[in-house]
mmCIF file of C-alpha atoms in Angstrom:
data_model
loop_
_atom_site.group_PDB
_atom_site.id
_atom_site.type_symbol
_atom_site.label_atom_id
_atom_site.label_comp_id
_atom_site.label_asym_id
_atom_site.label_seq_id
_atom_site.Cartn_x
_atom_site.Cartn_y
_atom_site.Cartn_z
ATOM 1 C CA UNK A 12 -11.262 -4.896 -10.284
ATOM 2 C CA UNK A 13 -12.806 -2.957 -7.557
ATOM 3 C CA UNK A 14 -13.526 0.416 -7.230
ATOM 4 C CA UNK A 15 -11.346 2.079 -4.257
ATOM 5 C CA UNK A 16 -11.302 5.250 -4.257
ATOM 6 C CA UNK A 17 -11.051 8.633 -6.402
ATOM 7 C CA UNK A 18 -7.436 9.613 -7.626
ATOM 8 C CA UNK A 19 -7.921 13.504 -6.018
ATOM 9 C CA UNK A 20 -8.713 11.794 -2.780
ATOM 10 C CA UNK A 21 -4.851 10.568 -2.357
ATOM 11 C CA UNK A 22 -2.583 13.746 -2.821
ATOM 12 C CA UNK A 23 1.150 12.898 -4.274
ATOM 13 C CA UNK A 24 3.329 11.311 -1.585
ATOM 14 C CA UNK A 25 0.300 10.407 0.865
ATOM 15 C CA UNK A 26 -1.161 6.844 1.987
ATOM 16 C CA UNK A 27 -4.981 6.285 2.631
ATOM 17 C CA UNK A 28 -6.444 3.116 4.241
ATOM 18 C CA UNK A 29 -9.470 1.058 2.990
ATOM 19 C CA UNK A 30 -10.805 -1.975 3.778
ATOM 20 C CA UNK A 31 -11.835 -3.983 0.681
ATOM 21 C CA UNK A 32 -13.994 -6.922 1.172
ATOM 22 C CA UNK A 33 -12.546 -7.611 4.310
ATOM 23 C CA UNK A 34 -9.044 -7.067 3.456
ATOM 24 C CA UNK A 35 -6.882 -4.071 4.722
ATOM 25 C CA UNK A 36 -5.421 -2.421 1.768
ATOM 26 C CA UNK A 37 -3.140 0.590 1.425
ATOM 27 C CA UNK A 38 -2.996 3.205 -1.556
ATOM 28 C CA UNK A 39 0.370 5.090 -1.798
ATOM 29 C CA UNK A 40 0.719 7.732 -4.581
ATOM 30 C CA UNK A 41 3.853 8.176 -5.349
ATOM 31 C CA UNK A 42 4.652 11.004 -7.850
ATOM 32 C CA UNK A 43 1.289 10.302 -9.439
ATOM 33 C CA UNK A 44 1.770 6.509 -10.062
ATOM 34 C CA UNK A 45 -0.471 4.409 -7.407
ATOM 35 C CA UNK A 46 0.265 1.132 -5.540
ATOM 36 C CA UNK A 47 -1.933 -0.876 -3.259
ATOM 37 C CA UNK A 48 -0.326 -3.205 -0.745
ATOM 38 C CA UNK A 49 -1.681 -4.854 1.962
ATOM 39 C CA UNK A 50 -1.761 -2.676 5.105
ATOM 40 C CA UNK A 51 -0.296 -5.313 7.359
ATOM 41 C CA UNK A 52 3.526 -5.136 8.241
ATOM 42 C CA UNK A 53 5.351 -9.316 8.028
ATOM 43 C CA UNK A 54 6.971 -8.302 11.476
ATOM 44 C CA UNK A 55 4.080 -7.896 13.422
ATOM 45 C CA UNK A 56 0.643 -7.193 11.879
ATOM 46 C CA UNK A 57 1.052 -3.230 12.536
ATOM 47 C CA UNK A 58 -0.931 -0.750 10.119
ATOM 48 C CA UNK A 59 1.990 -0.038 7.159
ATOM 49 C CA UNK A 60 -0.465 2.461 5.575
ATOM 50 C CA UNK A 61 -0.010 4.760 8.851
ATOM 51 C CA UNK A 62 3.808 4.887 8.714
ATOM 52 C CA UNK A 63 6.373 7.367 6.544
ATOM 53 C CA UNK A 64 5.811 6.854 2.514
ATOM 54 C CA UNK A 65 9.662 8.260 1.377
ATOM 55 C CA UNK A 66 9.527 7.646 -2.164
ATOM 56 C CA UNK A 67 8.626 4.349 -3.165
ATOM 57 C CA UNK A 68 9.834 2.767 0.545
ATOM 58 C CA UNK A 69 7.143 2.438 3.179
ATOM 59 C CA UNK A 70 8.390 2.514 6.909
ATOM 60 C CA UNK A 71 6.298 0.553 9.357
ATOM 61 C CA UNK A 72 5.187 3.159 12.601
ATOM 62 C CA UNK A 73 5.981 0.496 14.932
ATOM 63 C CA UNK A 74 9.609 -1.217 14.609
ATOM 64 C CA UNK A 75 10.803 0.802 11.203
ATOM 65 C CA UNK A 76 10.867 -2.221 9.145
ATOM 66 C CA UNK A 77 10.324 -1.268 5.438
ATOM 67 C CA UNK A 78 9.001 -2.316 2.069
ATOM 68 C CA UNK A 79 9.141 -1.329 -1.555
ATOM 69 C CA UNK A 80 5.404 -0.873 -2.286
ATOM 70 C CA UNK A 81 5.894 -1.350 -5.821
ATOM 71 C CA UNK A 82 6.563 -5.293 -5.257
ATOM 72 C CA UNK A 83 6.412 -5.307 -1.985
ATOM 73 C CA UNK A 84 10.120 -6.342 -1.231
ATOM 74 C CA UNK A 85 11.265 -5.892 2.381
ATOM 75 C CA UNK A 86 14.236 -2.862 2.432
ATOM 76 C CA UNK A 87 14.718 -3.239 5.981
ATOM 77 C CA UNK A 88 14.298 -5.735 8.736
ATOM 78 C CA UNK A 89 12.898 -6.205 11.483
ATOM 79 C CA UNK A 90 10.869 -7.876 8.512
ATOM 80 C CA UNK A 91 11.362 -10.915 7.566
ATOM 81 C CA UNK A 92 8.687 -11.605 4.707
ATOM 82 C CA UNK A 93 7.379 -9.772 1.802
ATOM 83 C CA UNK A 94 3.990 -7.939 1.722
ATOM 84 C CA UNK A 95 1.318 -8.398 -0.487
ATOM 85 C CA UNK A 96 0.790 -5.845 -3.664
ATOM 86 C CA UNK A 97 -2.346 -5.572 -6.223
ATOM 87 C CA UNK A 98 -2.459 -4.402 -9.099
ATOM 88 C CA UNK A 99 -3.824 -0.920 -9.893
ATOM 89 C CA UNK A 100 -5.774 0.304 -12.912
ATOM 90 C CA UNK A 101 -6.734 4.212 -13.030
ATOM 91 C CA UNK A 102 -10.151 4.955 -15.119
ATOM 92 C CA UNK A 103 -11.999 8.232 -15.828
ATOM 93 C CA UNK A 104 -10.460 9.423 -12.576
ATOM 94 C CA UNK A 105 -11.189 6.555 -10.618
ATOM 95 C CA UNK A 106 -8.776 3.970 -8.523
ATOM 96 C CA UNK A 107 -8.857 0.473 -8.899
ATOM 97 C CA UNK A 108 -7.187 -2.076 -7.212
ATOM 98 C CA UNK A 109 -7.593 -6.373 -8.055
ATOM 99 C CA UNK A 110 -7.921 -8.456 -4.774
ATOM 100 C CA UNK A 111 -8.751 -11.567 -6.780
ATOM 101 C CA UNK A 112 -5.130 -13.517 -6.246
ATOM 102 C CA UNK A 113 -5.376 -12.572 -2.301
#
């Protein structure tokens, strides 16, 4: 597990973008629970982690395409693939997120 980011640094219904080792990574809180998915939309490569977080759905800015960040599931096309998710472990205040299956 790496360490991402601080759990006060992602406010309840917000997205923040990191790049861990190498790989761009999203954090969505979503009512308090966190998910990381990779910030990369199937349809074509645009930044999810800058699009509309409505719940657990994440809308892609570009074409509207959207994903359940909890498994990553497409909702709506123009997508026609899954995105990647990691796992998430909160500790003493801290997020982390497990890139190890990437």
């Amino acid at each position: 597990m790496i360490k991402v980011a601080e759990v006060d640094d992602i406010p309840v219904g917000e997205v923040k973008i990191f790049e861990v080792e190498d790989i761009p990574v999203a954090i969505c809180n979503v009512d308090g629970t966190f998910y990381a998915i990779e910030n990369v939309c199937s349809h074509d490569d645009a930044p999810l982690g800058e699009g509309k977080l409505r719940g657990t759905e994440i809308e892609c800015p570009r074409h509207g395409a959207r994903f359940d960040v909890t498994t990553g599931e497409i909702k709506r096309q123009p997508a026609y693939a899954p995105i990647k998710t990691f796992p998430v472990r909160i500790e003493n205040g801290a997020i982390y997120i497990d890139i190890s299956k990437y």
